[in-house]
Structures are given as structure tokens and as C-alpha cells.
Amino acid sequence: MITAVDVIRTKRDGGELSTAQIDWVIDNYTRGEVADEQMSALAMAIFLNGAGPREIADWTAAMIRSGITLDLSEVGKRCVDKHSTGGVGDKITLPLAPLVAVFDVAVPQLSGRGLGHTGGTLDKLESIPGFDVNLSEAGVVKQLKEVGAVVCAATGDLAPADKKLYALRDTTSTVESIPLIASSIMSKKIAEGADAIVLDVKVGSGAFMKRLDQARELAETMVRLGADHGVDTRALLTDMSVPLGRTAGNALEVRESVEVLAGGGPADVVELTVALAAEMLAAAGQPDADPAAALADGRAMDAWRKMITAQGGDVDAALPVAAETEEITAESDGVVTGMDAYAVGVAAWRLGAGRARQGQPVQAGAGVEILKTVGDPVKAGEPVFRLHTDTPERFEAAKESLVGGWHVGAESAERGPIVLDRLS
Ligand code: URA
């Protein structure tokens, strides 16, 4: 007979969990028979002692089986999904999904909400008046057939074990574990039923993985899990030491994404959007497609307008703006030599763009505008950041989080490469 206490003890003492133990614990946790405190102890034991490839594969398979698997065969196109491990200013899904849909590839982006310092795609899109993130399975299939791209909330029936476990990990400091992250992401993605998955594995201060070797191990683990389940899975390792683009915050990031779709926008956001689109299109059998052209000539913008309209959003409505702004200025002349993604993410969160607990509302207009980033010259007294919030009492805490998070120096500086490595 398997008991929760035995399973926890096995992992606590550095042992290997059997397939039967893993199946039992995931099934009983999903049904509420294993208590949250028992699962917390097990998550911490895995966090501290790790898990081997067979255990990770079994854990992922059990989480997939905890719920339904979407059937996207009716869509009649190649379905390719992208997932980012989470970062600051990471708005890439917004321009990327419609861009890839231009090429008659279906992009089902079942996304999450922000928690802590990393933003959530659903929170960003909900800043567009009228936009609805709650679609039924039939609604997802219909929109993929007609529009090609959908960005919506994952239903509670997809990998429900992960939904419970992720919330628990968030409150027990057990998120940053390679076995737990890999199984969490891949169970949801595989249950979504896409033919191929492209992973954007972030590395740096604003990411869960701070070092390249950790990020590579996470990416390799996820690529292997995808292959085990017959899903073509590729990964890019990308820099998250500096925020992506010039904004972190919900409506602020939508505005920047629309600039990218209009053929402009920050160079790093454009570069990563095109790199991920090329990977997705290659996985869909179109290695020679030219996503940069579709972004520059307005075809991706047309697809964006269709996608937003299909989900009830008013593409022409003004986006919400925060009630108050405040600027942070440079104290000396020089060049911006450092801009820490984590510091900016925490500032945006404290301004009201993010939530401390699941279920809390977020402010659509809150966040940080980065007016000068790495490599930009700046003069004493010139603004480097513009902070936005509806609740000005938050300014002080946001400013505190930026102290030491950016630097102006005499030497020149350049933003390093965005794409650091590729795995398939
Ligand atoms: N994103 C997820 O979906 N799960 C994790 O564990 C971490 C990031």
C-alpha cells in the first residue's frame, strides 16, 4: 500500500520514486486525498534532492492524465505553440501569435496570469477594452480555423494537478526547481494538443534560471519530455538580464506590441519575435518563410486586429492609462551600462501591474517605462524611468526596488545578444 508519508520519506531521504508512487500521489493530490501540506513537503523534498529523468517523465505523464487533452485535429492546420518560462517586459506572445498565423499555421496560446515580478499575457490582453480570455474548447477550435491565432485562459480541466501544485509552489518557495518547472510547463503544453512546441527559456536576473547552465538543463529536460510524447519540441535560450523592450506593465506592453506590429518598436522585441516565429514556422514545415517581412508590411497587424476582434476586444479603443506618473532622473552624464530585469520587474509589480496573491486584481495602466536603456547616452537630470500607477503611495516602494538596479558609467556599453543558444 502506498501512503503520502512513505512517498515524502523516500524523496526526503534522497531515494527514487517509483512510477506507482508518482501516479498515486498525483492522482490523490488532484482528488484532494493528499493534503496541501503533504504535497508541499514533497515539493520541497524534490526541490532539495532533485529527480531523475525517469521520475520527471512519470511525473509529467501523471499530470497530463490528471485532466483532459485537447483535440485540435479538427483545426485542419499545423498547430504550433510557444511557451516562455517568464520574464520582465516579455510581451512577445502578443505580436508573435498573429505573426505566425499569417502563414496559415494555427497558434493556440493558452496562457497564464502574472504572479510575482513576471507579467502574465492574459493580464496584458485584458487591458484592451472588451477582450475576453475565457473561451470554450469549441471556441478555441473555431477561432483557430477562422483566424489562426487565439490567446486565452487554459481551462481548469487541462492538467488540473499542475494548477493546484503551481499555486502551492508559489506560496512555499518551491518554484525554481528544474524537475518541477519542466513537468509543470510540459504537462500543460502537451495536454493542449499542439503538434509542435517552441520554448523560450529565459536566462538572467529576471528569470527563474539565473545561469546559462541551469537554463540549458531545463531546456534539455523539456525538449526530451516533448519528444517522449511525440511532440516536436525546440527551445531558444534567451537573455533576461535586461528587460525586453522599453515597458513592463499591462497596457504599456500592449502599446509597445502594437508598435512592433506596425513595423516599429524596440529592436530586441522585434528580434526575438522574428527568431521565435522562424522556429515555429520551421516546426510547422515552413523553414523558408520570412516572418520579418510579414511584420514589416502589416500582414501581422491585420491578423492581430482579427484576433482581438474575434475575442470581443475593441482594437481602436484607447488603452487605459494610469492616473499618476513620476520620473526617475540620472544624476550624472554618461551611458547607461546596466539595467537589471529583476529590479524593473519588482518595480512594475509594486506599482500595481502584478499581484502578490492569485485572484487579486491588477492595474491595467500601471508599470515602468524605460526611457534610457543599456547603451543609451544620458545627461544629468534627464529621465531614465517613468513610473505609472493609479495609487501614488506606491511610488516610494517602486523607487526603492530600482535603487542599485541601473547604472550610468563613463564607458560605452551594448545590449548583449538576445538569443544565446538553440536546442532541438
Ligand atoms: N511556468 C509554469 O507554467 N510552471 C512553472 O513551474 C514555472 C513557470
Short mmCIF file of C-alpha atoms and ligand atoms in Angstrom, two decimals:
data_model
loop_
_atom_site.label_atom_id
_atom_site.label_comp_id
_atom_site.label_asym_id
_atom_site.label_seq_id
_atom_site.Cartn_x
_atom_site.Cartn_y
_atom_site.Cartn_z
CA MET A 1 0.00 0.00 0.00
CA ILE A 2 1.28 3.49 -0.92
CA THR A 3 0.92 6.32 1.59
CA ALA A 4 1.77 10.01 1.27
CA VAL A 5 4.12 9.78 4.24
CA ASP A 6 6.11 6.96 2.57
CA VAL A 7 6.34 8.89 -0.70
CA ILE A 8 7.59 12.01 1.12
CA ARG A 9 10.07 9.97 3.18
CA THR A 10 11.50 8.29 0.04
CA LYS A 11 12.24 11.66 -1.55
CA ARG A 12 13.34 13.30 1.69
CA ASP A 13 15.99 10.59 2.11
CA GLY A 14 17.29 11.05 -1.44
CA GLY A 15 15.59 7.97 -2.90
CA GLU A 16 13.92 7.49 -6.27
CA LEU A 17 10.12 7.48 -6.52
CA SER A 18 8.61 4.53 -8.37
CA THR A 19 6.16 5.03 -11.23
CA ALA A 20 3.40 3.64 -8.98
CA GLN A 21 4.24 6.13 -6.21
CA ILE A 22 4.20 9.06 -8.63
CA ASP A 23 0.91 8.01 -10.26
CA TRP A 24 -0.64 7.53 -6.83
CA VAL A 25 0.48 10.83 -5.35
CA ILE A 26 -0.55 12.96 -8.37
CA ASP A 27 -3.92 11.24 -8.67
CA ASN A 28 -4.68 11.50 -4.96
CA TYR A 29 -3.49 15.12 -4.75
CA THR A 30 -5.73 16.10 -7.68
CA ARG A 31 -8.70 14.46 -5.94
CA GLY A 32 -7.93 16.16 -2.62
CA GLU A 33 -6.93 12.91 -0.86
CA VAL A 34 -3.33 14.05 -0.42
CA ALA A 35 -3.33 17.25 1.63
CA ASP A 36 -1.64 20.51 0.59
CA GLU A 37 0.83 20.25 3.47
CA GLN A 38 1.87 16.77 2.32
CA MET A 39 2.34 17.93 -1.26
CA SER A 40 4.28 20.97 0.00
CA ALA A 41 6.66 18.67 1.86
CA LEU A 42 7.10 16.51 -1.24
CA ALA A 43 7.68 19.56 -3.47
CA MET A 44 10.36 20.78 -1.05
CA ALA A 45 12.00 17.33 -0.99
CA ILE A 46 12.09 17.36 -4.81
CA PHE A 47 13.36 20.93 -4.76
CA LEU A 48 16.22 19.95 -2.44
CA ASN A 49 17.05 16.44 -3.72
CA GLY A 50 16.07 16.69 -7.40
CA ALA A 51 14.53 13.99 -9.56
CA GLY A 52 15.93 11.76 -12.30
CA PRO A 53 14.82 11.70 -15.96
CA ARG A 54 12.50 8.70 -15.42
CA GLU A 55 10.85 10.33 -12.41
CA ILE A 56 10.36 13.61 -14.31
CA ALA A 57 8.84 11.73 -17.26
CA ASP A 58 6.47 9.82 -14.96
CA TRP A 59 5.54 12.98 -13.04
CA THR A 60 4.74 14.80 -16.30
CA ALA A 61 2.70 11.90 -17.68
CA ALA A 62 0.71 11.67 -14.43
CA MET A 63 -0.04 15.41 -14.52
CA ILE A 64 -1.21 15.17 -18.14
CA ARG A 65 -3.52 12.28 -17.14
CA SER A 66 -4.94 14.35 -14.26
CA GLY A 67 -7.17 16.17 -16.77
CA ILE A 68 -8.36 16.33 -20.35
CA THR A 69 -6.26 16.61 -23.50
CA LEU A 70 -7.48 18.99 -26.21
CA ASP A 71 -8.15 17.55 -29.63
CA LEU A 72 -7.06 20.09 -32.21
CA SER A 73 -7.21 17.68 -35.18
CA GLU A 74 -10.39 19.38 -36.36
CA VAL A 75 -8.49 22.65 -36.93
CA GLY A 76 -7.02 21.18 -40.10
CA LYS A 77 -3.72 23.12 -39.90
CA ARG A 78 -0.39 22.51 -38.17
CA CYS A 79 -0.79 23.72 -34.58
CA VAL A 80 2.32 25.22 -33.03
CA ASP A 81 2.54 26.64 -29.55
CA LYS A 82 5.12 28.88 -27.87
CA HIS A 83 5.86 29.00 -24.17
CA SER A 84 8.14 31.35 -22.28
CA THR A 85 9.46 30.44 -18.85
CA GLY A 86 8.62 34.00 -17.79
CA GLY A 87 10.41 37.30 -17.75
CA VAL A 88 10.15 41.07 -17.39
CA GLY A 89 8.67 43.02 -20.28
CA ASP A 90 8.06 39.71 -22.06
CA LYS A 91 5.19 40.71 -24.34
CA ILE A 92 6.38 38.51 -27.23
CA THR A 93 3.23 36.35 -27.42
CA LEU A 94 1.22 39.43 -28.44
CA PRO A 95 2.96 40.14 -31.77
CA LEU A 96 4.11 36.53 -32.24
CA ALA A 97 0.77 34.67 -32.30
CA PRO A 98 -0.77 36.78 -35.10
CA LEU A 99 2.55 36.89 -36.98
CA VAL A 100 2.75 33.09 -37.19
CA ALA A 101 -0.96 32.85 -38.06
CA VAL A 102 -0.22 34.89 -41.23
CA PHE A 103 1.44 31.72 -42.59
CA ASP A 104 -1.68 29.57 -42.15
CA VAL A 105 -0.28 27.91 -39.04
CA ALA A 106 -2.62 27.64 -36.04
CA VAL A 107 -1.30 29.17 -32.80
CA PRO A 108 -3.21 28.10 -29.68
CA GLN A 109 -1.75 30.21 -26.87
CA LEU A 110 -3.36 29.02 -23.66
CA SER A 111 -1.73 31.47 -21.30
CA GLY A 112 -1.48 32.35 -17.65
CA ARG A 113 -1.69 35.35 -15.38
CA GLY A 114 1.24 37.12 -13.84
CA LEU A 115 2.44 36.19 -10.39
CA GLY A 116 5.26 37.95 -8.59
CA HIS A 117 7.62 40.05 -10.70
CA THR A 118 6.90 38.34 -14.04
CA GLY A 119 3.94 39.58 -16.05
CA GLY A 120 1.11 37.46 -17.43
CA THR A 121 -0.11 37.52 -21.01
CA LEU A 122 -3.79 37.39 -20.01
CA ASP A 123 -3.43 40.42 -17.73
CA LYS A 124 -1.82 42.33 -20.60
CA LEU A 125 -4.54 41.48 -23.12
CA GLU A 126 -7.32 42.21 -20.64
CA SER A 127 -6.24 45.85 -20.70
CA ILE A 128 -7.82 46.02 -24.18
CA PRO A 129 -11.45 47.10 -23.64
CA GLY A 130 -13.84 44.17 -24.20
CA PHE A 131 -11.19 41.47 -24.68
CA ASP A 132 -12.42 38.10 -23.41
CA VAL A 133 -9.87 35.48 -22.30
CA ASN A 134 -12.43 32.78 -21.45
CA LEU A 135 -13.13 30.55 -24.43
CA SER A 136 -14.61 27.06 -24.55
CA GLU A 137 -12.73 24.24 -26.29
CA ALA A 138 -15.12 24.61 -29.25
CA GLY A 139 -14.47 28.36 -29.25
CA VAL A 140 -10.70 27.77 -29.41
CA VAL A 141 -11.06 25.36 -32.34
CA LYS A 142 -13.41 27.76 -34.19
CA GLN A 143 -11.05 30.71 -33.77
CA LEU A 144 -8.03 28.66 -34.84
CA LYS A 145 -9.87 27.66 -38.01
CA GLU A 146 -11.13 31.15 -38.82
CA VAL A 147 -8.39 33.46 -37.51
CA GLY A 148 -5.43 31.16 -36.89
CA ALA A 149 -4.42 32.59 -33.50
CA VAL A 150 -6.05 32.56 -30.08
CA VAL A 151 -4.72 33.75 -26.73
CA CYS A 152 -6.94 32.64 -23.88
CA ALA A 153 -7.00 31.15 -20.39
CA ALA A 154 -6.31 27.44 -20.02
CA THR A 155 -9.45 25.70 -18.80
CA GLY A 156 -9.32 24.20 -15.32
CA ASP A 157 -9.64 20.76 -16.92
CA LEU A 158 -6.18 20.88 -18.52
CA ALA A 159 -3.54 19.41 -16.18
CA PRO A 160 -5.50 20.30 -13.01
CA ALA A 161 -2.75 18.70 -10.90
CA ASP A 162 -0.36 21.36 -12.15
CA LYS A 163 -2.82 24.15 -11.46
CA LYS A 164 -3.04 23.10 -7.79
CA LEU A 165 0.64 22.34 -7.47
CA TYR A 166 1.81 25.56 -9.10
CA ALA A 167 -0.25 27.67 -6.67
CA LEU A 168 1.19 25.66 -3.79
CA ARG A 169 4.78 26.01 -5.03
CA ASP A 170 4.31 29.72 -5.34
CA THR A 171 3.49 30.03 -1.66
CA THR A 172 6.12 27.55 -0.43
CA SER A 173 9.17 28.86 -2.32
CA THR A 174 9.49 25.72 -4.43
CA VAL A 175 9.13 27.25 -7.89
CA GLU A 176 12.77 27.35 -9.05
CA SER A 177 13.30 23.60 -9.42
CA ILE A 178 14.15 22.12 -12.83
CA PRO A 179 12.09 18.89 -12.41
CA LEU A 180 9.08 20.86 -11.13
CA ILE A 181 9.24 23.63 -13.76
CA ALA A 182 9.84 21.22 -16.64
CA SER A 183 6.96 18.93 -15.67
CA SER A 184 4.66 21.89 -14.96
CA ILE A 185 5.20 23.55 -18.32
CA MET A 186 5.29 20.41 -20.44
CA SER A 187 2.23 18.76 -18.85
CA LYS A 188 0.12 21.80 -19.77
CA LYS A 189 1.63 22.19 -23.21
CA ILE A 190 1.31 18.52 -24.14
CA ALA A 191 -2.30 18.45 -22.87
CA GLU A 192 -3.04 21.37 -25.18
CA GLY A 193 -2.66 19.06 -28.14
CA ALA A 194 -0.29 21.12 -30.34
CA ASP A 195 1.84 19.36 -32.97
CA ALA A 196 4.94 21.31 -32.02
CA ILE A 197 6.13 23.46 -29.12
CA VAL A 198 8.74 26.20 -29.18
CA LEU A 199 10.12 27.08 -25.76
CA ASP A 200 11.63 30.43 -24.88
CA VAL A 201 13.80 29.57 -21.89
CA LYS A 202 14.86 32.75 -20.16
CA VAL A 203 18.25 33.22 -18.51
CA GLY A 204 19.30 36.03 -16.19
CA SER A 205 18.28 38.11 -13.20
CA GLY A 206 14.65 38.49 -14.32
CA ALA A 207 14.20 34.75 -14.99
CA PHE A 208 13.74 31.68 -12.78
CA MET A 209 17.04 30.36 -14.14
CA LYS A 210 19.80 32.84 -13.37
CA ARG A 211 22.64 30.90 -15.04
CA LEU A 212 23.06 29.61 -18.59
CA ASP A 213 23.96 26.05 -17.48
CA GLN A 214 20.74 25.82 -15.40
CA ALA A 215 18.65 27.17 -18.28
CA ARG A 216 20.25 24.69 -20.68
CA GLU A 217 19.45 21.80 -18.34
CA LEU A 218 15.83 22.99 -18.05
CA ALA A 219 15.56 23.33 -21.84
CA GLU A 220 17.07 19.87 -22.45
CA THR A 221 14.69 18.33 -19.92
CA MET A 222 11.66 19.91 -21.60
CA VAL A 223 12.78 19.05 -25.14
CA ARG A 224 13.19 15.41 -24.02
CA LEU A 225 9.73 15.38 -22.39
CA GLY A 226 8.18 16.71 -25.60
CA ALA A 227 9.96 14.08 -27.70
CA ASP A 228 8.78 11.31 -25.29
CA HIS A 229 5.21 12.38 -26.07
CA GLY A 230 5.73 12.62 -29.84
CA VAL A 231 5.62 16.44 -29.89
CA ASP A 232 8.33 18.24 -31.92
CA THR A 233 9.86 20.46 -29.22
CA ARG A 234 12.57 23.07 -29.71
CA ALA A 235 13.99 25.69 -27.39
CA LEU A 236 15.75 29.01 -27.61
CA LEU A 237 17.76 30.17 -24.60
CA THR A 238 17.29 33.93 -24.43
CA ASP A 239 18.65 36.75 -22.33
CA MET A 240 16.56 38.04 -19.42
CA SER A 241 19.21 40.02 -17.57
CA VAL A 242 17.83 43.22 -19.11
CA PRO A 243 14.04 43.77 -19.54
CA LEU A 244 12.68 43.12 -23.02
CA GLY A 245 11.76 46.33 -24.78
CA ARG A 246 11.03 49.61 -23.07
CA THR A 247 7.97 48.77 -20.98
CA ALA A 248 6.90 46.47 -18.14
CA GLY A 249 3.20 46.65 -17.27
CA ASN A 250 -0.05 45.56 -18.85
CA ALA A 251 -1.43 48.31 -21.14
CA LEU A 252 2.10 49.72 -21.56
CA GLU A 253 3.20 46.40 -23.05
CA VAL A 254 0.16 46.16 -25.33
CA ARG A 255 1.01 49.62 -26.69
CA GLU A 256 4.60 48.54 -27.37
CA SER A 257 3.42 45.31 -29.04
CA VAL A 258 1.17 47.32 -31.35
CA GLU A 259 4.20 49.44 -32.29
CA VAL A 260 6.04 46.23 -33.22
CA LEU A 261 3.05 45.05 -35.27
CA ALA A 262 3.07 48.44 -37.01
CA GLY A 263 6.63 47.76 -38.19
CA GLY A 264 8.42 49.76 -35.45
CA GLY A 265 9.05 49.09 -31.75
CA PRO A 266 12.22 48.23 -29.84
CA ALA A 267 14.87 46.24 -31.74
CA ASP A 268 15.16 43.48 -29.10
CA VAL A 269 11.41 42.78 -29.12
CA VAL A 270 11.40 42.64 -32.92
CA GLU A 271 14.48 40.38 -32.98
CA LEU A 272 13.07 37.86 -30.50
CA THR A 273 9.60 37.87 -32.10
CA VAL A 274 11.12 37.10 -35.50
CA ALA A 275 13.52 34.45 -34.10
CA LEU A 276 10.68 32.60 -32.31
CA ALA A 277 8.39 32.92 -35.35
CA ALA A 278 11.10 31.42 -37.57
CA GLU A 279 11.45 28.48 -35.14
CA MET A 280 7.67 27.95 -35.04
CA LEU A 281 7.37 28.13 -38.82
CA ALA A 282 10.25 25.67 -39.26
CA ALA A 283 8.47 23.31 -36.85
CA ALA A 284 5.34 23.73 -38.99
CA GLY A 285 7.26 22.69 -42.11
CA GLN A 286 7.97 26.21 -43.45
CA PRO A 287 11.71 26.72 -42.88
CA ASP A 288 11.95 29.31 -45.67
CA ALA A 289 9.10 31.55 -44.53
CA ASP A 290 10.02 35.21 -43.94
CA PRO A 291 8.34 36.41 -40.72
CA ALA A 292 10.34 39.68 -40.69
CA ALA A 293 8.63 40.72 -43.93
CA ALA A 294 5.16 39.87 -42.58
CA LEU A 295 5.85 42.01 -39.52
CA ALA A 296 7.18 44.94 -41.54
CA ASP A 297 4.47 45.01 -44.23
CA GLY A 298 1.40 45.00 -41.98
CA ARG A 299 0.15 41.41 -42.52
CA ALA A 300 0.79 40.57 -38.86
CA MET A 301 -1.11 43.72 -37.81
CA ASP A 302 -4.12 42.59 -39.89
CA ALA A 303 -4.02 39.19 -38.12
CA TRP A 304 -3.76 40.95 -34.71
CA ARG A 305 -6.84 43.05 -35.46
CA LYS A 306 -8.78 39.92 -36.44
CA MET A 307 -7.65 38.05 -33.32
CA ILE A 308 -8.53 40.86 -30.92
CA THR A 309 -11.90 41.49 -32.61
CA ALA A 310 -12.76 37.76 -32.58
CA GLN A 311 -12.32 37.77 -28.79
CA GLY A 312 -14.54 40.83 -28.29
CA GLY A 313 -11.75 43.40 -27.96
CA ASP A 314 -12.03 46.90 -29.40
CA VAL A 315 -8.79 47.29 -31.38
CA ASP A 316 -9.34 51.01 -31.91
CA ALA A 317 -10.24 51.90 -28.31
CA ALA A 318 -7.79 53.95 -26.27
CA LEU A 319 -5.81 51.81 -23.84
CA PRO A 320 -6.10 52.58 -20.12
CA VAL A 321 -3.53 54.96 -18.66
CA ALA A 322 -2.54 55.26 -15.02
CA ALA A 323 -3.75 58.24 -13.02
CA GLU A 324 -0.28 59.34 -11.89
CA THR A 325 3.27 59.27 -13.24
CA GLU A 326 6.65 60.09 -11.76
CA GLU A 327 10.09 60.15 -13.34
CA ILE A 328 13.47 58.98 -12.09
CA THR A 329 16.35 61.00 -13.47
CA ALA A 330 20.08 60.42 -13.97
CA GLU A 331 22.44 62.07 -11.51
CA SER A 332 25.39 62.34 -13.89
CA ASP A 333 26.24 62.45 -17.60
CA GLY A 334 27.30 59.15 -19.17
CA VAL A 335 25.97 55.99 -20.78
CA VAL A 336 23.51 53.51 -19.26
CA THR A 337 25.70 50.46 -18.57
CA GLY A 338 23.30 48.31 -16.56
CA MET A 339 19.52 47.79 -16.36
CA ASP A 340 18.52 44.91 -14.12
CA ALA A 341 15.46 42.97 -15.28
CA TYR A 342 14.53 41.79 -11.78
CA ALA A 343 14.63 45.31 -10.31
CA VAL A 344 12.39 46.65 -13.09
CA GLY A 345 10.01 43.68 -12.72
CA VAL A 346 9.66 44.26 -8.98
CA ALA A 347 9.09 48.00 -9.55
CA ALA A 348 6.30 47.32 -12.07
CA TRP A 349 4.75 44.79 -9.69
CA ARG A 350 4.87 47.23 -6.75
CA LEU A 351 3.26 49.93 -8.89
CA GLY A 352 0.24 47.63 -9.29
CA ALA A 353 0.95 45.84 -12.60
CA GLY A 354 1.26 42.48 -10.82
CA ARG A 355 -0.32 40.67 -7.91
CA ALA A 356 1.02 39.25 -4.66
CA ARG A 357 -1.70 36.58 -4.42
CA GLN A 358 -3.67 34.67 -7.01
CA GLY A 359 -7.03 36.22 -7.73
CA GLN A 360 -6.06 39.80 -6.84
CA PRO A 361 -6.92 42.45 -9.46
CA VAL A 362 -4.11 44.25 -11.33
CA GLN A 363 -3.98 47.86 -12.53
CA ALA A 364 -4.16 47.99 -16.33
CA GLY A 365 -2.21 51.24 -16.64
CA ALA A 366 0.49 50.61 -14.02
CA GLY A 367 4.11 49.83 -14.81
CA VAL A 368 7.51 51.14 -15.78
CA GLU A 369 8.58 52.89 -18.96
CA ILE A 370 12.31 52.60 -19.58
CA LEU A 371 13.28 55.84 -21.29
CA LYS A 372 17.02 55.06 -21.39
CA THR A 373 18.32 51.53 -21.59
CA VAL A 374 21.71 49.83 -21.88
CA GLY A 375 23.93 51.70 -24.36
CA ASP A 376 21.90 54.93 -24.38
CA PRO A 377 23.73 58.18 -23.58
CA VAL A 378 22.13 60.21 -20.80
CA LYS A 379 22.66 63.67 -19.30
CA ALA A 380 22.35 64.58 -15.63
CA GLY A 381 18.72 65.48 -14.89
CA GLU A 382 17.33 63.55 -17.88
CA PRO A 383 14.61 60.99 -17.05
CA VAL A 384 15.63 57.31 -17.19
CA PHE A 385 12.33 55.78 -16.00
CA ARG A 386 8.70 56.92 -15.97
CA LEU A 387 6.66 55.14 -13.31
CA HIS A 388 2.89 54.75 -13.77
CA THR A 389 0.27 53.92 -11.13
CA ASP A 390 -3.27 54.72 -10.00
CA THR A 391 -2.11 54.62 -6.37
CA PRO A 392 0.72 57.17 -5.86
CA GLU A 393 1.52 55.85 -2.39
CA ARG A 394 3.22 53.00 -4.29
CA PHE A 395 5.85 55.24 -5.89
CA GLU A 396 8.28 55.07 -2.94
CA ALA A 397 8.36 51.26 -2.78
CA ALA A 398 8.80 51.06 -6.56
CA LYS A 399 11.68 53.55 -6.48
CA GLU A 400 13.34 51.59 -3.68
CA SER A 401 13.35 48.45 -5.81
CA LEU A 402 15.17 50.32 -8.59
CA VAL A 403 17.97 51.53 -6.29
CA GLY A 404 21.16 49.80 -7.49
CA GLY A 405 19.24 48.25 -10.38
CA TRP A 406 20.66 50.54 -13.06
CA HIS A 407 23.98 52.22 -13.68
CA VAL A 408 25.35 55.15 -15.60
CA GLY A 409 29.05 55.00 -16.43
CA ALA A 410 31.69 56.73 -18.48
CA GLU A 411 32.49 53.71 -20.66
CA SER A 412 30.38 52.65 -23.65
CA ALA A 413 28.02 49.68 -23.29
CA GLU A 414 25.99 47.48 -25.60
CA ARG A 415 22.98 45.24 -25.05
CA GLY A 416 24.34 41.67 -25.41
CA PRO A 417 22.79 39.12 -27.79
CA ILE A 418 19.15 38.16 -27.16
CA VAL A 419 19.28 34.58 -28.43
CA LEU A 420 22.03 32.78 -26.53
CA ASP A 421 21.58 29.22 -27.78
CA ARG A 422 19.17 26.89 -29.55
CA LEU A 423 18.20 23.28 -28.82
CA SER A 424 16.05 20.76 -30.66
N1 URA B 1 5.73 28.41 -15.63
C1 URA B 1 4.98 27.32 -15.39
O1 URA B 1 3.97 27.10 -16.04
N2 URA B 1 5.36 26.47 -14.42
C2 URA B 1 6.47 26.67 -13.68
O2 URA B 1 6.77 25.87 -12.84
C3 URA B 1 7.25 27.82 -13.95
C4 URA B 1 6.86 28.66 -14.93
#
